[in-house]
Coordinates of C-alpha atoms in Angstrom, one line a residue:
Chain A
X1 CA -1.0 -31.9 3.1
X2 CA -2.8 -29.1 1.6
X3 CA -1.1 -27.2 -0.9
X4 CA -2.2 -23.6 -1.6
X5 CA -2.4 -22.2 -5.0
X6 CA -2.8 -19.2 -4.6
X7 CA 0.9 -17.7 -5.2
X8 CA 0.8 -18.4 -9.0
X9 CA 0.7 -15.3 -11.2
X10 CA -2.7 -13.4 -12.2
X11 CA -1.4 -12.9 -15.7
X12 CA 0.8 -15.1 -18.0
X13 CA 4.2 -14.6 -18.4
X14 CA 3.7 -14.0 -22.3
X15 CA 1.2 -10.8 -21.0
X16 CA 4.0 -10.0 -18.6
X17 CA 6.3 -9.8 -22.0
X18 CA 3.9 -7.7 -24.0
X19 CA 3.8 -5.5 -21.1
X20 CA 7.5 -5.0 -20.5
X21 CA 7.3 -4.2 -24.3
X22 CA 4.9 -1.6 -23.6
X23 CA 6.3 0.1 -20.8
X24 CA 9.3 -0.1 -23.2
X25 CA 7.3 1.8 -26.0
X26 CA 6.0 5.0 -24.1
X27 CA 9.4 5.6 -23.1
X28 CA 10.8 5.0 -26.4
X29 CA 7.9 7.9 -26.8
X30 CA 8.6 10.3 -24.7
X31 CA 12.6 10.1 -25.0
X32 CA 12.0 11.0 -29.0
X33 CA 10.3 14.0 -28.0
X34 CA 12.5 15.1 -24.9
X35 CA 10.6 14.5 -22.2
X36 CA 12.2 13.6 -18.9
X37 CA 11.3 10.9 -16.9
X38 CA 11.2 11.4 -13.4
X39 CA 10.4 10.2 -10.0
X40 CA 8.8 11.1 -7.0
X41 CA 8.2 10.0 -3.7
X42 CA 5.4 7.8 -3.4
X43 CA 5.1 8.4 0.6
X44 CA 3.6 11.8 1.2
X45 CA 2.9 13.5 4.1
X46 CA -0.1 15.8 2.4
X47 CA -2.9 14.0 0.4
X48 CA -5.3 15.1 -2.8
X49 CA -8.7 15.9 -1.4
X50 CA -10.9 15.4 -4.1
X51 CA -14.3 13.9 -2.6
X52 CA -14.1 10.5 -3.6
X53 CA -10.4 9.7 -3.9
X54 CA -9.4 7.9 -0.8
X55 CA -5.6 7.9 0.5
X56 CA -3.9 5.0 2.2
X57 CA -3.0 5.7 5.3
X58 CA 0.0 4.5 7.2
X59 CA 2.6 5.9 10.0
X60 CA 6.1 6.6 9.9
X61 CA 7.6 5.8 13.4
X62 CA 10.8 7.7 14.3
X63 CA 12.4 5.7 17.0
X64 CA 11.7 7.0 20.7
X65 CA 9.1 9.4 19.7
X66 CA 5.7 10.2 17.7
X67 CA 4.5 8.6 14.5
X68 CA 3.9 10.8 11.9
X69 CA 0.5 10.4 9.6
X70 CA 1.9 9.4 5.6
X71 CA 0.2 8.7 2.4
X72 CA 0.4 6.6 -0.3
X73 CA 0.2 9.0 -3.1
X74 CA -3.0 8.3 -5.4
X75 CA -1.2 10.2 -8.4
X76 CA 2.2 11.9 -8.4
X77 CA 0.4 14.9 -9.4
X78 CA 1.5 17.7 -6.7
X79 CA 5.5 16.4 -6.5
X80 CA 5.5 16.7 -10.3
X81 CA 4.1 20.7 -10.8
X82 CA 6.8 20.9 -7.9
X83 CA 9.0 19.8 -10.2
X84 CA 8.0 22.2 -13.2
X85 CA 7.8 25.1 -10.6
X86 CA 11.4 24.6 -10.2
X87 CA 11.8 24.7 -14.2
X88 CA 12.3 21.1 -15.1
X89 CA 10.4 21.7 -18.4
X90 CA 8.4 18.6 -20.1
X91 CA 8.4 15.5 -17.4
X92 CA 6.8 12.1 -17.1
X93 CA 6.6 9.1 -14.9
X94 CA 5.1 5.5 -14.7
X95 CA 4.4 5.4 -11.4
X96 CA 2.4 3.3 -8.8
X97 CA -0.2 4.6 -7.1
X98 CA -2.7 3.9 -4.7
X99 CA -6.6 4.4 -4.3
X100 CA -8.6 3.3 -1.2
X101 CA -11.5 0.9 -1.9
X102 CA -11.6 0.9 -4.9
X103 CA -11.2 -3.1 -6.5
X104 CA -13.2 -4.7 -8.8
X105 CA -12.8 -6.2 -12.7
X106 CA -11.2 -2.9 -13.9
X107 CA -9.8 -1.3 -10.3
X108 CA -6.9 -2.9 -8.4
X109 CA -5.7 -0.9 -5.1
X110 CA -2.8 -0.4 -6.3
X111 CA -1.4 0.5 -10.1
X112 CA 0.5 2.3 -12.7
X113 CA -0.3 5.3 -13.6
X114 CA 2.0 7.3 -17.1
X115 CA 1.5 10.6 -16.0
X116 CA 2.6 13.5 -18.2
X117 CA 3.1 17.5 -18.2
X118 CA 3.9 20.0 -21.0
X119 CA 4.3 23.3 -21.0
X120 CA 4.9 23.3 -24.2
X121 CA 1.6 22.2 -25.1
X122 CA -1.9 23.7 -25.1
X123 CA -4.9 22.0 -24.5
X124 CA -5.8 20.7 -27.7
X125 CA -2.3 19.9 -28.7
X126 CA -1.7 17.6 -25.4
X127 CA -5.2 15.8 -26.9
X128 CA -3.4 15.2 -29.9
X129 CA -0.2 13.9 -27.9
X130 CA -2.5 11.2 -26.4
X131 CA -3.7 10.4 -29.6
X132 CA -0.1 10.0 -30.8
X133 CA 0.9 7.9 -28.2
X134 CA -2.4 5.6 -28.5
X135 CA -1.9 4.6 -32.2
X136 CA 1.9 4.6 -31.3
X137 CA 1.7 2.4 -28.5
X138 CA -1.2 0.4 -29.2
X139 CA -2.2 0.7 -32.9
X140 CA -5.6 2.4 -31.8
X141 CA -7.2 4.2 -34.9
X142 CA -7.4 7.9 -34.4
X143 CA -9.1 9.0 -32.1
X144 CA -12.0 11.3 -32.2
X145 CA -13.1 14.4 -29.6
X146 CA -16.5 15.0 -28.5
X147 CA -17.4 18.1 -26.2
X148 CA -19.3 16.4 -23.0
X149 CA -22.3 19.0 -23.7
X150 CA -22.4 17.7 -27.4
X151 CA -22.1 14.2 -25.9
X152 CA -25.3 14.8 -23.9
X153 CA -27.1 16.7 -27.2
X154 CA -25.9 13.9 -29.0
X155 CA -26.9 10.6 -26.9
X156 CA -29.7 11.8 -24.7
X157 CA -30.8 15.3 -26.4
X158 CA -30.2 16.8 -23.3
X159 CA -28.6 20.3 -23.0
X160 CA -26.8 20.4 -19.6
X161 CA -27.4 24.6 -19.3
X162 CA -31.0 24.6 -19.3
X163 CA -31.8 20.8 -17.2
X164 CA -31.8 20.5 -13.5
X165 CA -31.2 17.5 -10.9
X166 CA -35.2 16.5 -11.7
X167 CA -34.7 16.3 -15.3
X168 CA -31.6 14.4 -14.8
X169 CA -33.2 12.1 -12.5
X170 CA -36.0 11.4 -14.3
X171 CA -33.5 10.8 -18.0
X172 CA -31.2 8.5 -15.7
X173 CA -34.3 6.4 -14.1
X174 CA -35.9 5.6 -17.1
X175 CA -32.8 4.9 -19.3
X176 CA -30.7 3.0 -16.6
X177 CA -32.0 -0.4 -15.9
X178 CA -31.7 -1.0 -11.8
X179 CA -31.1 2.0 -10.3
X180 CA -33.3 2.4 -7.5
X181 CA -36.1 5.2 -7.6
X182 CA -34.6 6.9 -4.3
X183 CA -31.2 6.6 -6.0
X184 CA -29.9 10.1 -4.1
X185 CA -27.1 12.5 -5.6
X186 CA -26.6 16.0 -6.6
X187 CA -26.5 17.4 -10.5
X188 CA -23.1 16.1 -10.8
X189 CA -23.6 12.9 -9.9
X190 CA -26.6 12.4 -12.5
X191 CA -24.4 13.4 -14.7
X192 CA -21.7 11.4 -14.0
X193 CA -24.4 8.4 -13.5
X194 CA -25.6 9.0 -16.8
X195 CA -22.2 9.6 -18.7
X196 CA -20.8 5.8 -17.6
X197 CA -24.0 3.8 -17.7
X198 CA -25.8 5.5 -20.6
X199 CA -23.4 7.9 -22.9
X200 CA -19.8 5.7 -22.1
X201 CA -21.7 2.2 -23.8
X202 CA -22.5 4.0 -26.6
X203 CA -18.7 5.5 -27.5
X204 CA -17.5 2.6 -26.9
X205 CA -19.3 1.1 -30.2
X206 CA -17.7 3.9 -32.2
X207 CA -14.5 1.2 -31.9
X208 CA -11.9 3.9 -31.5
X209 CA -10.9 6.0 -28.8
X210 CA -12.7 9.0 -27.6
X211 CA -11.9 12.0 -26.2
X212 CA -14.6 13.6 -24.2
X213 CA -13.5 17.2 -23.4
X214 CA -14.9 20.7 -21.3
X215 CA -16.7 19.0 -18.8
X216 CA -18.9 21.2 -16.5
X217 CA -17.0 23.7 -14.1
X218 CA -18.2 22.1 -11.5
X219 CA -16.6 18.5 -12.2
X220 CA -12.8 20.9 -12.8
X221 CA -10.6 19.1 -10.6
X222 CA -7.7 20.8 -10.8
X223 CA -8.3 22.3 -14.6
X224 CA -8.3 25.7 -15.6
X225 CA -11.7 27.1 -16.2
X226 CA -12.2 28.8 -19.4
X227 CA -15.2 29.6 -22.1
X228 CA -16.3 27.5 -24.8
X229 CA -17.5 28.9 -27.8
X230 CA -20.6 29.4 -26.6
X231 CA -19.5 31.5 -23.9
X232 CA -20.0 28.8 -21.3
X233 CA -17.7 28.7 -18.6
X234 CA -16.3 25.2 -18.7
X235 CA -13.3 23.0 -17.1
X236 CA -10.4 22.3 -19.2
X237 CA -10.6 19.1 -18.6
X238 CA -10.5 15.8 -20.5
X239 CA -11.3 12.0 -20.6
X240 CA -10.3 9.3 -22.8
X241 CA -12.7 6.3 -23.4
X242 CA -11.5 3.5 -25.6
X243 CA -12.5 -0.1 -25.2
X244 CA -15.6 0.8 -23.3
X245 CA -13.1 1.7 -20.7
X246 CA -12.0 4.9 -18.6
X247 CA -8.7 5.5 -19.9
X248 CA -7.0 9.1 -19.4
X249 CA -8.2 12.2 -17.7
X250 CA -6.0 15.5 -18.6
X251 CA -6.3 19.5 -17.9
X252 CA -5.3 22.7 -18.7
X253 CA -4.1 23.1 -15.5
X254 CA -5.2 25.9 -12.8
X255 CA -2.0 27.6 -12.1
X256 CA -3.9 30.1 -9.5
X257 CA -2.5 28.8 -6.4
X258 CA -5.5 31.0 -4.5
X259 CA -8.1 29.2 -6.1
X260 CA -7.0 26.0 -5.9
X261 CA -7.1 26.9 -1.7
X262 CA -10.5 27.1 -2.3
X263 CA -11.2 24.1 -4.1
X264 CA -9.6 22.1 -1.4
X265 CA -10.8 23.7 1.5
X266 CA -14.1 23.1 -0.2
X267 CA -13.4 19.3 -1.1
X268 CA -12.6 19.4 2.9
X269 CA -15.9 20.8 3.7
X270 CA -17.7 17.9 1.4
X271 CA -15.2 15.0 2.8
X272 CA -16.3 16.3 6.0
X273 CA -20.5 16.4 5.5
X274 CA -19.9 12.9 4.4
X275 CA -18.2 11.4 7.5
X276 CA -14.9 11.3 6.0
X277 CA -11.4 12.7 7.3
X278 CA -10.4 16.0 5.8
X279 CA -7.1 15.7 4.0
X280 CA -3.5 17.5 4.8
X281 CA -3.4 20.2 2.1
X282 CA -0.3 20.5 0.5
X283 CA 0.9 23.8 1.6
X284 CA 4.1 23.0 -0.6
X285 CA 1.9 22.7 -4.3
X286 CA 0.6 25.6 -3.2
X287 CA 3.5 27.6 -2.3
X288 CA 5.0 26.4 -5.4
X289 CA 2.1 27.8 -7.0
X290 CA 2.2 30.9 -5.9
X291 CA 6.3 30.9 -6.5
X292 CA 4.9 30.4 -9.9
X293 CA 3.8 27.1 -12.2
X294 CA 4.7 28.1 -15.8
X295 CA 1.5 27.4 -18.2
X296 CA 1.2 23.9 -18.8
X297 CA -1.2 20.9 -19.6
X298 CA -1.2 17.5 -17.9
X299 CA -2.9 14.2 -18.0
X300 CA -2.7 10.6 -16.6
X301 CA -3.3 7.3 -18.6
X302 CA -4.1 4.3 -16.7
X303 CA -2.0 2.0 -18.2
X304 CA -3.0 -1.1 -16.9
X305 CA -6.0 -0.7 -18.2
X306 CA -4.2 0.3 -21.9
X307 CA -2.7 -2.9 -21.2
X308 CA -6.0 -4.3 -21.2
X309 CA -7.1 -3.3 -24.5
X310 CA -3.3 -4.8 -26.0
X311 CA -3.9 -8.1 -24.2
X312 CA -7.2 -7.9 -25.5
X313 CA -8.5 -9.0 -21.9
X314 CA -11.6 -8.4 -19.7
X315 CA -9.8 -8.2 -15.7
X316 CA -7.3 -6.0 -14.5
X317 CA -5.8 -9.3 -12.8
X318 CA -5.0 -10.8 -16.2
X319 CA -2.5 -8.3 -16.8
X320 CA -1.2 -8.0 -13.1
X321 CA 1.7 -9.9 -12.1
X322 CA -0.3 -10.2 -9.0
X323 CA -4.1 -9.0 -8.8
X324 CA -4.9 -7.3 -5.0
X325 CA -6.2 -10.8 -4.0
X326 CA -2.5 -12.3 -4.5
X327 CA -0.7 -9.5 -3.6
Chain B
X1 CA -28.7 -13.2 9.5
X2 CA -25.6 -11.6 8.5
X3 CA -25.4 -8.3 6.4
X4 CA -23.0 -7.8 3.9
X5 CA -21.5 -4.3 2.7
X6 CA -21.0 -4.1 -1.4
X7 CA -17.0 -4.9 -1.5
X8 CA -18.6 -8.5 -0.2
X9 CA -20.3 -9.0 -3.1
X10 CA -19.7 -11.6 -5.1
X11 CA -21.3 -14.5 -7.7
X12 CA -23.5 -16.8 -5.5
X13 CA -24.1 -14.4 -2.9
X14 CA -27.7 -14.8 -1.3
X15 CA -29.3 -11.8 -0.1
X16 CA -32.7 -10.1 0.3
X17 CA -34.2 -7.9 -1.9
X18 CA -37.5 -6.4 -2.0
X19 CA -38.7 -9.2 0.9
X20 CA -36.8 -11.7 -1.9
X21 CA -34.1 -14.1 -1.9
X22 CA -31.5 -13.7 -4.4
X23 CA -28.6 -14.5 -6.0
X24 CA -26.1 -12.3 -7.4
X25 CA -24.8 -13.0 -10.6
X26 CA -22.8 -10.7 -11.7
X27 CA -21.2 -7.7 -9.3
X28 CA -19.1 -5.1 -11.6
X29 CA -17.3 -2.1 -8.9
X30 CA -18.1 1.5 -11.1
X31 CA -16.1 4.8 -10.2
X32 CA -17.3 7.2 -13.1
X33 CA -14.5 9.7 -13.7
X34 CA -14.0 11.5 -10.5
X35 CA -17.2 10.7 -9.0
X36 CA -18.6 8.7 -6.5
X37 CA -18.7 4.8 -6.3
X38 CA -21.3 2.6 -6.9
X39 CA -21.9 -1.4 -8.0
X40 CA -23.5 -2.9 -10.8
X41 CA -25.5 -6.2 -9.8
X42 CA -27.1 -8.7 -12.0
X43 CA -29.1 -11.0 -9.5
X44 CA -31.5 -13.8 -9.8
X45 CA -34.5 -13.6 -8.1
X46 CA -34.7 -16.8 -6.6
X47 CA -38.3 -16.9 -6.2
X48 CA -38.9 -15.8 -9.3
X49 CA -36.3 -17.0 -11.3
X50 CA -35.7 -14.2 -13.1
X51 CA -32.8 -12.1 -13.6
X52 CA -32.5 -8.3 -12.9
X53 CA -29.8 -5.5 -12.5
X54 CA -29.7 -3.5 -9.5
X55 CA -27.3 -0.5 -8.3
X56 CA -25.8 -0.2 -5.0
X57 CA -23.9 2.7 -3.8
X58 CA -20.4 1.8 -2.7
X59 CA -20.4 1.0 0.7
X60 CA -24.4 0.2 1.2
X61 CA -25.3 -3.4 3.1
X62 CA -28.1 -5.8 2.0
X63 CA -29.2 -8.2 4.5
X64 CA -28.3 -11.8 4.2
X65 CA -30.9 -14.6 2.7
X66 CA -31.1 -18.1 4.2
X67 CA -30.7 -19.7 1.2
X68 CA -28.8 -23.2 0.6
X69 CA -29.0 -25.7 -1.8
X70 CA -29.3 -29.5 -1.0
X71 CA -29.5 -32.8 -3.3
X72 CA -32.5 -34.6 -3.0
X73 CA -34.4 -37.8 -4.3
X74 CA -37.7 -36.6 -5.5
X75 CA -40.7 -39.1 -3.8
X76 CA -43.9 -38.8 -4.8
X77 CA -46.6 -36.2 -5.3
X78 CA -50.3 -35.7 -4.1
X79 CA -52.8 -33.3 -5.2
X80 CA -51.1 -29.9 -3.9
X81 CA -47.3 -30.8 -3.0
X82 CA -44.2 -32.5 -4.7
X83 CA -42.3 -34.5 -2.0
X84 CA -38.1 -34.7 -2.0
X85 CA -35.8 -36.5 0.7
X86 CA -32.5 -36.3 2.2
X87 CA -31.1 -39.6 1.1
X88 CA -28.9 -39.6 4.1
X89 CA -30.9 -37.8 7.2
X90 CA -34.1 -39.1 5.5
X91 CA -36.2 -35.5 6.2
X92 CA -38.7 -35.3 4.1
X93 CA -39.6 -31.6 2.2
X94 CA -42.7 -30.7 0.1
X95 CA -42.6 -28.1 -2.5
X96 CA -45.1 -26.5 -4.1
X97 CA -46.4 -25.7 -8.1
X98 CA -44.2 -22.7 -8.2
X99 CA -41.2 -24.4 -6.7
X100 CA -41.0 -27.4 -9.6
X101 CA -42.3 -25.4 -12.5
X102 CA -38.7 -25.6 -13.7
X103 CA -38.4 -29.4 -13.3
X104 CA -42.1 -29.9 -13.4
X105 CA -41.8 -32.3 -17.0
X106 CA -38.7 -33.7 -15.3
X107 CA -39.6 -35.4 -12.2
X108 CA -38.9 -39.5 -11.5
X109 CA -38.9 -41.2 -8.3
X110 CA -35.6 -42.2 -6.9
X111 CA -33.5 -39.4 -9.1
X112 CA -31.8 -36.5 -7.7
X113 CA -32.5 -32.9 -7.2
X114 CA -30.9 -29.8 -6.7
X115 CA -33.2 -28.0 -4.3
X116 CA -32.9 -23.8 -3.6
X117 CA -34.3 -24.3 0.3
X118 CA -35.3 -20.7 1.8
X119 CA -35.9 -20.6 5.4
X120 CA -35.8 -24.3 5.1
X121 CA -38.4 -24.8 2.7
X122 CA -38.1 -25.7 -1.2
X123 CA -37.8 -22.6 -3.2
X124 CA -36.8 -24.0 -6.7
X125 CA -35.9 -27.0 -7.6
X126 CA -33.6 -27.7 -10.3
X127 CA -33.7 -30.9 -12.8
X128 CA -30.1 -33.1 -13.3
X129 CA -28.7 -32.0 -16.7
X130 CA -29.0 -35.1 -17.7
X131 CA -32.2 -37.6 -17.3
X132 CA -32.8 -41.2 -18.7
X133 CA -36.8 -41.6 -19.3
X134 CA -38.8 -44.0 -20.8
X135 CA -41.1 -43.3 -24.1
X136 CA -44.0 -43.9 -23.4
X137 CA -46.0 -43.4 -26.5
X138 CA -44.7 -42.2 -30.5
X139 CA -45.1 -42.9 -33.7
X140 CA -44.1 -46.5 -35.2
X141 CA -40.7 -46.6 -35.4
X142 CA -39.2 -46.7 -39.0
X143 CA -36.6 -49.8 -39.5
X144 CA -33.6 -48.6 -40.8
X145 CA -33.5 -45.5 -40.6
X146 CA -30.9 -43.8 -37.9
X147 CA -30.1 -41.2 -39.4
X148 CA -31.0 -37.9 -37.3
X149 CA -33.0 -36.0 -40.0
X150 CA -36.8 -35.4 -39.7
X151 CA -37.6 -36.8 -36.2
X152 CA -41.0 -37.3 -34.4
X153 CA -42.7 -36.3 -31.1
X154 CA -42.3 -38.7 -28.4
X155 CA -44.0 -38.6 -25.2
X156 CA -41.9 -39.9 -22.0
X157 CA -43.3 -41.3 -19.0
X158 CA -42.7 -37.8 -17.3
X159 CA -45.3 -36.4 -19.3
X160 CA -42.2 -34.1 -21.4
X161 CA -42.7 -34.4 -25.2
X162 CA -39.1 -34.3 -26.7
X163 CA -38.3 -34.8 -30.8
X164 CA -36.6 -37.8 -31.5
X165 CA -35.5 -39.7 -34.3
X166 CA -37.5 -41.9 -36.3
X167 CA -36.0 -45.1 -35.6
X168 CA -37.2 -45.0 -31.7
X169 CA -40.0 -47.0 -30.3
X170 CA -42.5 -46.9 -27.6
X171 CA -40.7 -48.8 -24.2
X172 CA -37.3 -47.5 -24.9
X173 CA -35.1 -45.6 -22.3
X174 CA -33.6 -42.1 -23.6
X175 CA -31.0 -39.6 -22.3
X176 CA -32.2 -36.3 -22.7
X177 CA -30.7 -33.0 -22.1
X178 CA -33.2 -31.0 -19.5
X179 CA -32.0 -27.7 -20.1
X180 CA -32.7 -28.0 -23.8
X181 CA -35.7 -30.4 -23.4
X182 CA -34.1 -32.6 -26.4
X183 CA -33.1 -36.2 -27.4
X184 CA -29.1 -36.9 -26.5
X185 CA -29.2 -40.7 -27.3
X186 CA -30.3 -44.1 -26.2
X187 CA -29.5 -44.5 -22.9
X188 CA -27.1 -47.1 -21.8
X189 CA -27.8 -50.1 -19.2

């Protein structure tokens, strides 16, 4: 008789404890500052088109006639500025979401995502909120903010208005052991080549969390652009590093339902020069948009990996009931 | 030989590189921020030995090495190869300088190998941890002393030169750690 093993648990029930506890603390968080907790559907019948965010796929079957294409959402992004287009002031949800190919020591398929929106807030202030919920939740020091052109001054002596895709080549090749000389990708991707292998390493021996913030325009997501004190346009965008790992992205968001068209048509375009699918635009963000999305800041905080840092572990799995290879 | 696509890769995976065999190490999946995929691989050269990092994008395929690894009873040498046998199908393999330099001080008739075969030929072959060998000349030993400090050079009938303690004498049979090159004990019958 063979007897498999493989339905025990990825992490131990005393993780699965300090993660109930946690899940516990943000809402203890975000119920002390009136915030609403919501929930969205998770099925979707539009999809994010960002380049290199891949949807599952699956069908719903009505009986006795055609299947209709549905997605697993890979953040419950567009539901939720539905929701603040129809005035539900300050939300937030711990949700599950799903990515495409993407598994490894920190990536599962599938996980839980705190994703939160303020209208309250600015920019700076929704950093700070982060912050807050960091050394709440986790006992983090404070954290500090870097601007991602300073990070580049700072750790390679590079400024990112005056280099170009050579110069960035040539920094990445000589400071990144085993990347290939015909390594191919366009400015951003040196950038974001040289940010996790080279800059990331290096914040992460500051031992506290950091907060990278005004990325390039051309990495804006779905972030406001707006100008920097030097007069640089810029994304309102951030990232939060802590633990060496990737832990929050957030945004001023773009409320201008016309440019975000753009931006996805333009994903489409890139999605489609690459061999993959273009995505279903949601025509209902956008009409929401246009309806009106009040002034607001968002972000979304992996918080498996958070648990990570609590556990004080090295795999995702250890802090999964069930990694992807149980599941 | 079959290729393999990066969400394959694993530890122990054999592959070629460069017109090498290796062995990956370590595989670590990277999505920076919003960008686009790629893995980390820390690989062993397996002709070399040595260890190196390579990036893959997500997605890209190496081809497959023919690489196992079989126990063997080391045989005998002459003047250019080192001859091992399959105890049970009795095939006999030579290897050559570069393929023992690892076990090169560690080689006795009759005691097993682990051998890297490539295409069917020895690529590396790897000592036990653990190997009992006689000393074969060292200073007098000193009579009552066993305790471990100071120590001498012993030579054992590998041709290896381990420190051991004072106390041992030429004709005796000693365990010794291969990875460390160093004295464990006195071996047991």
């Amino acid at each position: 008789m063979t007897t498999q093993q493989d339905w025990q648990p990825t992490a131990s029930i005393d993780t699965l404890k300090r993660r109930a506890q946690l899940l516990a603390d943000v809402r203890r968080f975000f119920a002390e500052r009136d915030v609403l907790e919501v929930e969205t559907p998770v099925l979707s019948q539009a999809a994010p088109t960002a380049t290199y965010l891949d949807s599952f796929r699956t069908d719903y079957q009505p009986p006795g006639s055609k299947a209709v294409s549905c997605y697993l959402q890979t953040s419950p992004e567009f539901p939720m500025k539905r929701l603040l287009a129809a005035g539900s002031g300050d939300i937030y949800q711990i949700a599950k979401v799903f990515r495409n190919g993407e598994c490894g020591r920190l990536h599962n398929p599938e996980f839980t995502m705190l994703e939160w929106y303020r209208p309250a807030l600015d920019y700076s202030a929704l950093m700070q909120e982060v912050d807050d919920l960091l050394q709440r939740v986790a006992a983090t020091p404070a954290a500090i903010r870097i601007s991602y052109h300073q990070a580049f001054q700072q750790y390679l002596d590079l400024d990112i208005e005056q280099v170009d895709v050579q110069i960035l080549k040539r920094a990445a090749l000589s400071l990144i052991s085993g990347l290939p000389d015909d390594w191919q990708t366009d400015y951003d991707g040196w950038l974001e080549m040289l940010m996790s292998e080279v800059i990331e390493p290096q914040l992460s021996q500051l031992n506290k969390p950091v907060m990278v913030y005004d990325f390039p325009a051309s990495q804006a997501q779905l972030a406001k652009i707006h100008h920097n004190a030097d007069g640089i346009a810029v994304a309102a965008r951030f990232e939060v590093y802590a633990g060496g790992l990737e832990l929050a992205n957030g945004y001023d968001e773009c409320l201008d339902a016309a440019e975000l068209r753009i931006r996805f048509e333009a994903d489409n375009q890139r999605r489609k020069q690459q061999g993959k699918p273009a995505m279903p635009i949601d025509t209902r963000l956008l009409a929401a948009m246009e309806k009106g999305l009040p002034p607001c800041t968002g972000v979304a905080l992996g918080l498996d990996r958070l648990m990570l840092l609590l556990a004080d572990k090295t795999a995702l799995d250890a802090v999964l009931s069930f990694g992807f290879d149980r599941s | 030989m079959a290729s393999y696509s990066t969400n394959e890769f694993k530890s122990g995976l054999k592959f070629m590189l460069d017109g090498d065999p290796c062995s990956i190490i370590e595989n670590e999946f990277v999505k920076p921020g919003k960008g686009q995929a790629f893995n980390r691989v820390k690989f062993r050269n397996l002709k070399t030995g040595r260890v190196n990092e390579r990036t893959f994008k997500s997605g890209d395929t190496v081809e497959g090495a023919d690489v196992i690894e079989i126990d063997l009873e080391y045989s005998y040498n002459d003047s250019e190869f080192w001859y091992f046998m399959d105890p049970t199908t009795f095939e006999q393999y030579a290897a050559d300088a570069n393929a023992i330099a690892e076990s090169k001080d560690w080689l006795k008739e009759q005691y097993t190998y682990t051998v890297t075969l490539w295409n069917g030929s020895p690529l590396l072959v790897f000592p036990p941890n653990f190997v009992n060998l006689a000393v074969v000349e060292t200073d007098p030993g000193v009579r009552g002393d066993t305790s471990s400090g100071g120590g001498k050079p012993a030579t054992l009938e590998t041709g290896a030169v381990v420190r051991v303690p004072l106390f041992i004498e030429i004709g005796e049979v000693l365990k010794v750690d291969t990875r460390t090159s160093s004295y464990v004990e006195r071996a047991k019958d």
